GROMACS .gro file of C-alpha atoms in nm:
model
  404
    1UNK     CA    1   0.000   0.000   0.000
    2UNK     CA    2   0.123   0.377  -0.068
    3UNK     CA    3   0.296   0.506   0.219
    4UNK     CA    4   0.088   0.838   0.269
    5UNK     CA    5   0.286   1.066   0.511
    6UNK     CA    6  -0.077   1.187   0.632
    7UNK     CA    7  -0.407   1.064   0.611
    8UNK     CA    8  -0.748   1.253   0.533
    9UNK     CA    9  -0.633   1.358   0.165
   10UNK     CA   10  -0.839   1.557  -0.094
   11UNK     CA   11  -0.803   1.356  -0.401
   12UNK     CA   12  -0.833   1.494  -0.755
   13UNK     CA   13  -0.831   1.246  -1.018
   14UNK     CA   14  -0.781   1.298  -1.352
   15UNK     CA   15  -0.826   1.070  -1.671
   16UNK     CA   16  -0.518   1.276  -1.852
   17UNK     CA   17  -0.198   1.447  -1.752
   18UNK     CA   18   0.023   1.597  -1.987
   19UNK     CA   19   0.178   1.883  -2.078
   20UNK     CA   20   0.098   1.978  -2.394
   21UNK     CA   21  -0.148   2.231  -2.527
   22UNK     CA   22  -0.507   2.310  -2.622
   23UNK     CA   23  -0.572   1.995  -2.283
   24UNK     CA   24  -0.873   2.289  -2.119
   25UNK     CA   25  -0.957   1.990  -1.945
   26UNK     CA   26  -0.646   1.894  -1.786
   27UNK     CA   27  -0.593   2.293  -1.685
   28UNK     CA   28  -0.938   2.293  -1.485
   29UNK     CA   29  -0.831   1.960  -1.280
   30UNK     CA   30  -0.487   2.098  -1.218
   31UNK     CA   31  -0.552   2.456  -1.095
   32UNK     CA   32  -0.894   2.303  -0.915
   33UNK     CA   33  -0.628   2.036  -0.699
   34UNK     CA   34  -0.360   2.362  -0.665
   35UNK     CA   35  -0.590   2.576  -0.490
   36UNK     CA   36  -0.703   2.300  -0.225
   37UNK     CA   37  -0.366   2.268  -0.149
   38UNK     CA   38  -0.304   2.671  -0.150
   39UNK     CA   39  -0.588   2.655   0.128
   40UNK     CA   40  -0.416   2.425   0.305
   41UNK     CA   41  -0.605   2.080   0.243
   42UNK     CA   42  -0.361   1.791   0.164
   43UNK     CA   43  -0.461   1.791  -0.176
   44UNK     CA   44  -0.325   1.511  -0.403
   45UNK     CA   45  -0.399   1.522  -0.823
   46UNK     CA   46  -0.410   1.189  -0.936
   47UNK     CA   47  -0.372   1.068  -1.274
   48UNK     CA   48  -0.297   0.682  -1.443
   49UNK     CA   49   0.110   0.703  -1.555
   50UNK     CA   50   0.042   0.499  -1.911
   51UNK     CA   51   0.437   0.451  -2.006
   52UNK     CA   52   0.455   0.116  -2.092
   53UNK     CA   53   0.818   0.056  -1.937
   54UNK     CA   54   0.702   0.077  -1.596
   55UNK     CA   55   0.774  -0.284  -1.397
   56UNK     CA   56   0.461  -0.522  -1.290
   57UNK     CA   57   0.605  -0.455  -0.953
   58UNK     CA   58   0.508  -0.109  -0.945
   59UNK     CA   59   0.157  -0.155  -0.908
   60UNK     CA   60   0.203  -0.320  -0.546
   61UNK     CA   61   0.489  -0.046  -0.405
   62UNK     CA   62   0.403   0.312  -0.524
   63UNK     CA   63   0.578   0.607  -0.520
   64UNK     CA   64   0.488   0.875  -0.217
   65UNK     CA   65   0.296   1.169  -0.365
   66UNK     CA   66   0.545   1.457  -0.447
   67UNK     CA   67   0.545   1.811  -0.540
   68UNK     CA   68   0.552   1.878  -0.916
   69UNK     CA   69   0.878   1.926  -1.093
   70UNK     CA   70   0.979   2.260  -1.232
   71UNK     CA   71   0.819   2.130  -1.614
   72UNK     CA   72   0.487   2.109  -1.480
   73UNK     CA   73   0.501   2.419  -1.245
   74UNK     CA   74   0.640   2.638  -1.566
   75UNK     CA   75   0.350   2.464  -1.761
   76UNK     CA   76   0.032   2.492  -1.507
   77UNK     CA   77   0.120   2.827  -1.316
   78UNK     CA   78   0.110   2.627  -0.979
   79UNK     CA   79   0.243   2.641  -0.665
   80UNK     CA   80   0.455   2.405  -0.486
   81UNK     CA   81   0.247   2.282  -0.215
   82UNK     CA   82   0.026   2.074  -0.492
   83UNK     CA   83   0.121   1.694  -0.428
   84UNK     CA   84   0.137   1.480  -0.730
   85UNK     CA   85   0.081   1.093  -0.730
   86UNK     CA   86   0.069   0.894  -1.063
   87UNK     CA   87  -0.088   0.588  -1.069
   88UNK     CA   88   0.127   0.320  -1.288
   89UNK     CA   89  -0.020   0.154  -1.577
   90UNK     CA   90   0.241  -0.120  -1.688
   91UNK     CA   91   0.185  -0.347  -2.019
   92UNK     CA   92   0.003  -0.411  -2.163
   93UNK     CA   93  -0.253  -0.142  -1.983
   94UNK     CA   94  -0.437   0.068  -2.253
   95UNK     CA   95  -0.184  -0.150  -2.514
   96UNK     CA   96  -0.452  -0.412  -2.610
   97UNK     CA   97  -0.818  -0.442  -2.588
   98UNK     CA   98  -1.026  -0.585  -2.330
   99UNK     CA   99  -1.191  -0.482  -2.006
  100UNK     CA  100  -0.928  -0.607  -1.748
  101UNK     CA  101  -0.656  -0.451  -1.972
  102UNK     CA  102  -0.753  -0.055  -1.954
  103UNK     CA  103  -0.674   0.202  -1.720
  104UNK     CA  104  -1.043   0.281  -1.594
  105UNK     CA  105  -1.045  -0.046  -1.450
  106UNK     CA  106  -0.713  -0.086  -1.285
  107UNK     CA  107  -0.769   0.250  -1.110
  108UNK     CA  108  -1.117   0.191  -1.031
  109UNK     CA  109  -1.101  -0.224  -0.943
  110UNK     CA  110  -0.745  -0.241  -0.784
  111UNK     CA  111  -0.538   0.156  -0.729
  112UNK     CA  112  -0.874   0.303  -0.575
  113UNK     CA  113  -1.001   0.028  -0.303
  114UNK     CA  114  -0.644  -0.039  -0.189
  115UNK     CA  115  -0.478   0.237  -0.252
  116UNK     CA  116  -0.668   0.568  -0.255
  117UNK     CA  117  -0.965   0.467   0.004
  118UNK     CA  118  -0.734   0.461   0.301
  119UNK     CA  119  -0.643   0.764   0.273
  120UNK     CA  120  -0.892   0.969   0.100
  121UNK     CA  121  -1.083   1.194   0.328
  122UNK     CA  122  -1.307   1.317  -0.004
  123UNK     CA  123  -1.250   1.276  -0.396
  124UNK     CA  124  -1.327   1.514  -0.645
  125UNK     CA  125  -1.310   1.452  -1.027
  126UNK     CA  126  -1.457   1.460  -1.391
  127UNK     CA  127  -1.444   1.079  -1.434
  128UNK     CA  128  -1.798   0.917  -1.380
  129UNK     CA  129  -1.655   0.512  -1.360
  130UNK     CA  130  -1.411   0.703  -1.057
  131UNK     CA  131  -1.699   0.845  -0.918
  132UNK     CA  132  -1.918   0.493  -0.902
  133UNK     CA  133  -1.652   0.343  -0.762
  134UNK     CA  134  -1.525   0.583  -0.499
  135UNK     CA  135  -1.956   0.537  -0.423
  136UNK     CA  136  -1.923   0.229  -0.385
  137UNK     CA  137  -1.630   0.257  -0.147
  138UNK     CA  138  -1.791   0.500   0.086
  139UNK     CA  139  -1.564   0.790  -0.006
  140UNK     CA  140  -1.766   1.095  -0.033
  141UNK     CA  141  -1.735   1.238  -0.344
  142UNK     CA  142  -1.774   1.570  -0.597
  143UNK     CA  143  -1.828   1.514  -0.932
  144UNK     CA  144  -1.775   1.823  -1.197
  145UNK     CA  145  -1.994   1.773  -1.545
  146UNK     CA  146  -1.892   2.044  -1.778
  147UNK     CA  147  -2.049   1.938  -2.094
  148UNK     CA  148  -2.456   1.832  -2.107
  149UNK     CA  149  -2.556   1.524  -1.992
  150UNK     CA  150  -2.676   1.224  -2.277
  151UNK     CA  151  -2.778   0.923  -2.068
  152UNK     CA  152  -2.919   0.893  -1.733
  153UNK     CA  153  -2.701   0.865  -1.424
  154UNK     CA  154  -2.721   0.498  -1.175
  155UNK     CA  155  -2.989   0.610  -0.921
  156UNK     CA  156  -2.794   0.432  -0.651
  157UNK     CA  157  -2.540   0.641  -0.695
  158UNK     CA  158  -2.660   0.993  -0.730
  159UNK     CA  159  -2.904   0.898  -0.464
  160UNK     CA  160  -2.603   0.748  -0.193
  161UNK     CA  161  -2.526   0.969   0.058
  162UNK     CA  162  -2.152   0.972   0.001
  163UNK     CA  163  -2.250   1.120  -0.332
  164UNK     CA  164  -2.236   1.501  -0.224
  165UNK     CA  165  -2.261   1.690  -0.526
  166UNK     CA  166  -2.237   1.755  -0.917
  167UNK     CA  167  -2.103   2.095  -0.988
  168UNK     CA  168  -2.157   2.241  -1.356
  169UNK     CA  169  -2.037   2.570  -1.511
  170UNK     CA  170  -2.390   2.698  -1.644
  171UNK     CA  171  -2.771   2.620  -1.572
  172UNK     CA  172  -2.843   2.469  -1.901
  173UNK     CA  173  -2.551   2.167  -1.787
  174UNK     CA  174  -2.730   2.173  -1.485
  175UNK     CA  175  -3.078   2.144  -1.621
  176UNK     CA  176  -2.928   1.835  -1.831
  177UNK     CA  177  -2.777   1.678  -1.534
  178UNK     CA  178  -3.152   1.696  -1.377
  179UNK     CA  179  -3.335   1.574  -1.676
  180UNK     CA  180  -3.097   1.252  -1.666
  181UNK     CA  181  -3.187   1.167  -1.329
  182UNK     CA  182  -2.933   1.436  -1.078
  183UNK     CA  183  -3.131   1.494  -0.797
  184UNK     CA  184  -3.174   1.883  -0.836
  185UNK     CA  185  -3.044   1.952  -0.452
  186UNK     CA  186  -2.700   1.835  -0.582
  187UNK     CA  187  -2.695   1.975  -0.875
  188UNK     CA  188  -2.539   2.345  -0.915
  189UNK     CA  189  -2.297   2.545  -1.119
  190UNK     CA  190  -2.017   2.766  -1.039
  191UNK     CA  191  -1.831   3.007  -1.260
  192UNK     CA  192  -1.497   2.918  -1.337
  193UNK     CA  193  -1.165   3.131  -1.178
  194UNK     CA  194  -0.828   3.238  -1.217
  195UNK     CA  195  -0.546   3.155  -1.062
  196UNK     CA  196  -0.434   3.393  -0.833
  197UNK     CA  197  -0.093   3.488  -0.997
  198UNK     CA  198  -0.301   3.718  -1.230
  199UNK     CA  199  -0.333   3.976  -0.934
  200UNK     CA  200   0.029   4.023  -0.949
  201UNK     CA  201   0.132   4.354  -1.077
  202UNK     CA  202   0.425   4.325  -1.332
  203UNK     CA  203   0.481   4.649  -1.512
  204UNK     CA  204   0.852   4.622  -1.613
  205UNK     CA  205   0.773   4.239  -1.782
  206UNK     CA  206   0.484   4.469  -1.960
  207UNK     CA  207   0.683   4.677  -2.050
  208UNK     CA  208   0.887   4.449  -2.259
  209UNK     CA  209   0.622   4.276  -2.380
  210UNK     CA  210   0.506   4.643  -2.563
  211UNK     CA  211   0.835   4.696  -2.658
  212UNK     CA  212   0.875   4.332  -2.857
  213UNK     CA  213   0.506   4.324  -3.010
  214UNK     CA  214   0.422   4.689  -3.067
  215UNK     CA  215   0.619   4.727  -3.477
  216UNK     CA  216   0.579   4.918  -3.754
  217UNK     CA  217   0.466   5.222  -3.562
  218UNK     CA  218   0.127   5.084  -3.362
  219UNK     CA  219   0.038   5.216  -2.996
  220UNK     CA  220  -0.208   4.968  -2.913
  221UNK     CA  221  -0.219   4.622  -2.818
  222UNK     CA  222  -0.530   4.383  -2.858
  223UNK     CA  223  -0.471   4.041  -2.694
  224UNK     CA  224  -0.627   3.686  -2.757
  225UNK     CA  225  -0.527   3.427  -2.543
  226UNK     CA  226  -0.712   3.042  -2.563
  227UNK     CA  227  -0.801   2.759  -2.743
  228UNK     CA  228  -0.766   2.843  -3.122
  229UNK     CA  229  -1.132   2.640  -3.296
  230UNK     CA  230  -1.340   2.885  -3.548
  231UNK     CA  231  -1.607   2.862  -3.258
  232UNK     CA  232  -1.380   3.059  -3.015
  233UNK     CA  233  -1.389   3.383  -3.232
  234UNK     CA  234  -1.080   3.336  -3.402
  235UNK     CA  235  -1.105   3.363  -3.767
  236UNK     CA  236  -1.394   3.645  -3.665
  237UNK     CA  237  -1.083   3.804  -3.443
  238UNK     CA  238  -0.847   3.789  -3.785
  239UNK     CA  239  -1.100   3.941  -4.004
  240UNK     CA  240  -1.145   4.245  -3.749
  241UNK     CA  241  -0.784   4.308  -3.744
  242UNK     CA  242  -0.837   4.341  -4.148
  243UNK     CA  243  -1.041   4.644  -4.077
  244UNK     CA  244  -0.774   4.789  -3.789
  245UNK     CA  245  -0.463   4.764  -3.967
  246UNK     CA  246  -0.304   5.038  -3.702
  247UNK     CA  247  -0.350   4.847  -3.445
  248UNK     CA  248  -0.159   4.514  -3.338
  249UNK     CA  249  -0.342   4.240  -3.274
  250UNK     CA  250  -0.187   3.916  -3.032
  251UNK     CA  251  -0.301   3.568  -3.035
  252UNK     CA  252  -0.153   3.326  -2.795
  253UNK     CA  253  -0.266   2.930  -2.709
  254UNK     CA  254  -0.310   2.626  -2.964
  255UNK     CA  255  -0.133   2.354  -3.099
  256UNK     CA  256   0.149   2.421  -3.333
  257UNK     CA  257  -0.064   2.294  -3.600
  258UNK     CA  258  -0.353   2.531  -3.532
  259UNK     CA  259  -0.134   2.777  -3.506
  260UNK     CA  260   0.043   2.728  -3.873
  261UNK     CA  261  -0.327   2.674  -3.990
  262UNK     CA  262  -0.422   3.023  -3.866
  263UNK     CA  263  -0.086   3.169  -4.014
  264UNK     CA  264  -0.150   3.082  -4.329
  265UNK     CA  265  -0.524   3.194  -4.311
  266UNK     CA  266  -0.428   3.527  -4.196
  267UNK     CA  267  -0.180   3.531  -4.513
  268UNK     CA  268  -0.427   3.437  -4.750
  269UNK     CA  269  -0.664   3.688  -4.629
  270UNK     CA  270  -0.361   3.947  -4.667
  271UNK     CA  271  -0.374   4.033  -4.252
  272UNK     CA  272  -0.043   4.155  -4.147
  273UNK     CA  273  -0.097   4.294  -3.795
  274UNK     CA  274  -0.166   3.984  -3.640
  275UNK     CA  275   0.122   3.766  -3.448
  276UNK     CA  276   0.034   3.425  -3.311
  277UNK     CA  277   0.271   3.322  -3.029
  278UNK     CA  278   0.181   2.950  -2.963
  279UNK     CA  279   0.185   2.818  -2.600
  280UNK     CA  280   0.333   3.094  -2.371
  281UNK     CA  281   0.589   2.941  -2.156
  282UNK     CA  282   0.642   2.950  -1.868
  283UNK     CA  283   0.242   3.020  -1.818
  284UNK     CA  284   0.281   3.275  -1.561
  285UNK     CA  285   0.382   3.497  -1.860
  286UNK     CA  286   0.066   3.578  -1.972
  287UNK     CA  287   0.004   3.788  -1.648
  288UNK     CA  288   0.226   4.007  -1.781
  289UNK     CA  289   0.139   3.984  -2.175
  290UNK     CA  290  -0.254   4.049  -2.042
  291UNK     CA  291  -0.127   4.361  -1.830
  292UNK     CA  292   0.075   4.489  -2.181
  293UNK     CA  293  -0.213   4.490  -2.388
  294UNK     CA  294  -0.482   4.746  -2.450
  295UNK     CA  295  -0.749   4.533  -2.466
  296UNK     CA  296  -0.829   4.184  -2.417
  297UNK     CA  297  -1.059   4.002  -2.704
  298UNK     CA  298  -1.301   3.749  -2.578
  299UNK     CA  299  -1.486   3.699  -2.942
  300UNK     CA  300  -1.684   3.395  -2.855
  301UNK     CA  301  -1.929   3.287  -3.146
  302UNK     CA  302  -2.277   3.259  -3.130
  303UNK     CA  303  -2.435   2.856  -3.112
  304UNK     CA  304  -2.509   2.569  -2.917
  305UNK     CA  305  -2.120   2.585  -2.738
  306UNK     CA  306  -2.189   2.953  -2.650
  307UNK     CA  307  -2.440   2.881  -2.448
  308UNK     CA  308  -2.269   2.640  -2.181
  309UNK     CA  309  -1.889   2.803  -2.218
  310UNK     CA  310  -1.740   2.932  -1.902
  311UNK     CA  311  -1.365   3.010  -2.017
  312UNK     CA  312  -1.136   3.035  -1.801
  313UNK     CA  313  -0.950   3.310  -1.989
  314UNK     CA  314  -1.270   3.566  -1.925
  315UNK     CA  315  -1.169   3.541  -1.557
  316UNK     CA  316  -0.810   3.593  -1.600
  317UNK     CA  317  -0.867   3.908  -1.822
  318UNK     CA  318  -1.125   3.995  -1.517
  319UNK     CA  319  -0.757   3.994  -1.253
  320UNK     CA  320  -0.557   4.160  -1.509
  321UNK     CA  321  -0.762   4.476  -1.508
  322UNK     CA  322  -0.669   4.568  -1.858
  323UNK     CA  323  -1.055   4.662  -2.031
  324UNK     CA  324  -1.244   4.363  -2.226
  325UNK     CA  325  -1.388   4.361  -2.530
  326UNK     CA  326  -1.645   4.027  -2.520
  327UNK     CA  327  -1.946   3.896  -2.747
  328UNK     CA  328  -2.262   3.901  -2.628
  329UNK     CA  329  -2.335   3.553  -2.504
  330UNK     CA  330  -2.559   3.354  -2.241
  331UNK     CA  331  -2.316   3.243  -1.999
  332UNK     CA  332  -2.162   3.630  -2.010
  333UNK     CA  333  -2.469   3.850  -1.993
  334UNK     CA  334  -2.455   3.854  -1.623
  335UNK     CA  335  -2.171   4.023  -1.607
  336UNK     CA  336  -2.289   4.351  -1.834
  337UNK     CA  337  -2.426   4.483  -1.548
  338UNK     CA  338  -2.123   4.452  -1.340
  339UNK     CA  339  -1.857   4.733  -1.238
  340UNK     CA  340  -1.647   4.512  -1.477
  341UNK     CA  341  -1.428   4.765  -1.746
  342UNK     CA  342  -1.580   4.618  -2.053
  343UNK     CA  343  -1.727   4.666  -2.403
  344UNK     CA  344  -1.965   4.445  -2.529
  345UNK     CA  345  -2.089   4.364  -2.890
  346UNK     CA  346  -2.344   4.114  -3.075
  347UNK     CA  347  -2.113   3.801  -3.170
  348UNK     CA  348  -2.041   3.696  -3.519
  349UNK     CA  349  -1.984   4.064  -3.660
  350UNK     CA  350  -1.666   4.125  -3.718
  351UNK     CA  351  -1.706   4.500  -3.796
  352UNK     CA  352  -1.939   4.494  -3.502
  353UNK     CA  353  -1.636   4.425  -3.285
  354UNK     CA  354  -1.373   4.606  -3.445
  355UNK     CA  355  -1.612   4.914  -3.396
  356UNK     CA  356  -1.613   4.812  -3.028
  357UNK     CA  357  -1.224   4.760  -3.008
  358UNK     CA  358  -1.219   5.122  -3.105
  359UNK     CA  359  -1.452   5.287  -2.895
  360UNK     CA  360  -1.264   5.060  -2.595
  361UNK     CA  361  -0.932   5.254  -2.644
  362UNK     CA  362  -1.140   5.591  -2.626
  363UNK     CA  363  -1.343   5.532  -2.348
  364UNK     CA  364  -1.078   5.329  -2.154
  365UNK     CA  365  -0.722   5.443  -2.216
  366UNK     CA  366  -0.455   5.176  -2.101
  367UNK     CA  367  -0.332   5.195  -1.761
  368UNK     CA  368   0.003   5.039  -1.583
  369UNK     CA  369  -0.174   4.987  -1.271
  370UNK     CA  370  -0.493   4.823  -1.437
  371UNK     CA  371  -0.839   4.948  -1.360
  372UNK     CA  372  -0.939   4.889  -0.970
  373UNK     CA  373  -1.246   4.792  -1.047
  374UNK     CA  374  -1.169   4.529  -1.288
  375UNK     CA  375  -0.909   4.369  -1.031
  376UNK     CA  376  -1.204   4.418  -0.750
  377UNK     CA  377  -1.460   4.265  -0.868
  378UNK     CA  378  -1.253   3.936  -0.976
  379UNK     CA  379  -1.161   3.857  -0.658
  380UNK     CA  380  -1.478   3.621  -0.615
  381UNK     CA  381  -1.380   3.424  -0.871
  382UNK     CA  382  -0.976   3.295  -0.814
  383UNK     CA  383  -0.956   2.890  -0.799
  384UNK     CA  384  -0.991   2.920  -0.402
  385UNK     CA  385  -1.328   3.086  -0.354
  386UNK     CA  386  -1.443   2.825  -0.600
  387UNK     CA  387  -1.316   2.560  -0.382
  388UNK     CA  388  -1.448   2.710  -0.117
  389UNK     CA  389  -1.786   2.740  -0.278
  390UNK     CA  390  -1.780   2.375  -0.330
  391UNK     CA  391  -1.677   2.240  -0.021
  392UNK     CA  392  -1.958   2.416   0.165
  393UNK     CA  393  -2.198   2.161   0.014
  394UNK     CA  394  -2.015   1.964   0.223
  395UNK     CA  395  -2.067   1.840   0.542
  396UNK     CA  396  -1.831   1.964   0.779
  397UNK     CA  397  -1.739   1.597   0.960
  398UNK     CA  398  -1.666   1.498   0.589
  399UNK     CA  399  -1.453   1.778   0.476
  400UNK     CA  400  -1.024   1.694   0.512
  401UNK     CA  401  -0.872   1.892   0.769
  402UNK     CA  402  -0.665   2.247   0.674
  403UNK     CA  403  -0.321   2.166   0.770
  404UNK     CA  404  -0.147   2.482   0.773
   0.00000   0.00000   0.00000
């Protein structure tokens, strides 16, 4: 059995670990399991280790839980008090098919009964087969459904009292989770955060990041950072930089083939004041590339995914207190009313928002200290007052102690 150095752990569990981009996914669990452990749980991310040169023996004598190396710090923004534990998955695990030969049962059947329910004070994860079978062990347990629901969930085990709750990002999720069988009183949905680097004031790294990006004689900067899919607002993004050729236009995140793909698009459409700069690393750059820029694009499209999104960027911008420019959709329209420095604009236009990009630089000039009321207002919404948020659905005999 794993030699925990304490007892009572909050486990995250995670299907997928890597570290490479466009894994939104991944991000959530991550930052979700760093700020438990930021306040002061003995939080533990797991995840199943799938290289096939680990020894049979592994399984039986595992390695303690240990703080993430300097790759996956540089990669997630995290903090060292985050323990990591990966769960081995020798071969021929995932390798060939067949039910007793894939990592969802080895975790669930073997890692999680003898390993993990020892120690585990309360698990939290995406992964419904984990969540049945930490049930089923009497661990109580939070499950997060971020995408609507399209079969109906085991009524013994949304009904068992060691399942607590089911926390979505948006009531239409939620309604989907209760349609399939959720009982509604543990269903609900929480906004997604930041992590809480973003409030970090860095005006010389700003600086520099004007000074390499702002060419050919343009004074303003309008940042994109995220996932780089036509649904996102990206080619609508490209086309509005057509019509602002002053102005210099930023586009960070993607793979490196979504990011040639875009390249090329933006060449063929003749754009030339648009740079794409891939993955930012280390991540704790972009606090400084969002407090550089004029203006930060959210230019979500209109659909069915617009309805549901809760991006994780839109807080980050929120902590940066440089003004947004954002699309007008569902899962946004709450915050219109807000003290939030923002402009917003019907999505799918992109003259529509390259009119609002410029009446954003009027109304709200660029400042080195960002606006106050920006940076206010997103403290409700860092990775901790989530957690927070979550675990007072919880009852407080079944919560894992705060250690420090």
């Amino acid at each position: 059995m794993i030699n925990f150095s304490t007892k009572n752990q909050y486990i995250f569990y995670t299907r997928e670990l890597s570290l490479k981009p466009d894994t939104a996914h991944e991000i959530h669990d991550v930052l979700c399991a760093n700020a438990a452990a930021n306040l002061g749980y003995s939080s533990v991310l797991m995840y199943p280790d799938k290289k096939s040169s680990i020894n049979i023996l592994s399984l039986f004598y595992l390695e303690q839980p240990k703080s993430p190396d300097r790759e996956f710090i540089e990669f997630y923004d995290v903090q060292e008090k985050l323990k990591i534990a990966a769960l081995p998955m020798p071969w021929p695990i995932d390798q060939i098919g067949g039910k007793f030969t894939n990592s969802s049962t080895v975790v669930t059947k073997y890692f999680l009964p003898i390993h993990i329910r020892p120690n585990s004070q309360l698990v939290h994860t995406r992964d419904w087969n984990f969540v049945k079978a930490a049930v089923k062990n009497q661990i109580p347990t939070i499950y997060e459904r971020h995408y609507y629901q399209d079969q109906k969930f085991e009524p013994e085990i949304v009904h068992s009292p060691y399942f607590k709750i089911a926390v979505t990002q948006s009531e239409p999720i939620r309604q989907s989770l209760i349609e399939y069988g959720m009982p509604p009183e543990k269903a609900i949905w929480l906004h997604n955060g930041f992590n809480e680097s973003f409030l970090i004031r860095q005006p010389q790294e700003a600086e520099i990041w004007r000074q390499e990006l702002l060419t050919n004689g343009r004074k303003h900067l309008v940042v994109y950072s995220g996932a780089l899919y036509p649904f996102k607002g990206v080619d609508l993004l490209i086309d509005s930089a057509k019509e602002l050729p002053e102005i210099q236009f930023v586009i960070t995140g993607g793979t490196e083939a979504q990011v040639q793909a875009y390249q090329q698009l933006a060449r063929d459409k003749n754009v030339e004041n648009v740079k794409f700069l891939g993955w930012i690393l280390p991540r704790e750059r972009l606090v400084s590339l969002f407090q550089a820029a004029d203006i930060l694009a959210h230019p979500h499209c209109a659909g069915k995914s617009a309805d549901f999104t809760n991006p994780v960027k839109f807080f980050q911008y929120m902590a940066a207190g440089t003004p947004i420019v954002a699309t007008e959709i569902p899962p946004l329209m709450e915050f219109k009313a807000s003290p939030l420095i923002a402009s917003w604009c019907t999505p799918d236009n992109p003259h529509k928002l390259a009119q609002s990009i410029l009446h954003t630089l009027e109304t709200y000039p660029r400042k080195i200290e960002g606006y106050a009321a920006s940076i206010d207002f997103a403290q409700q919404f860092s990775w901790e007052n989530r957690i927070t948020k979550i675990l007072s659905y919880i009852e407080e005999a079944q919560r894992p102690p705060i250690l420090a």
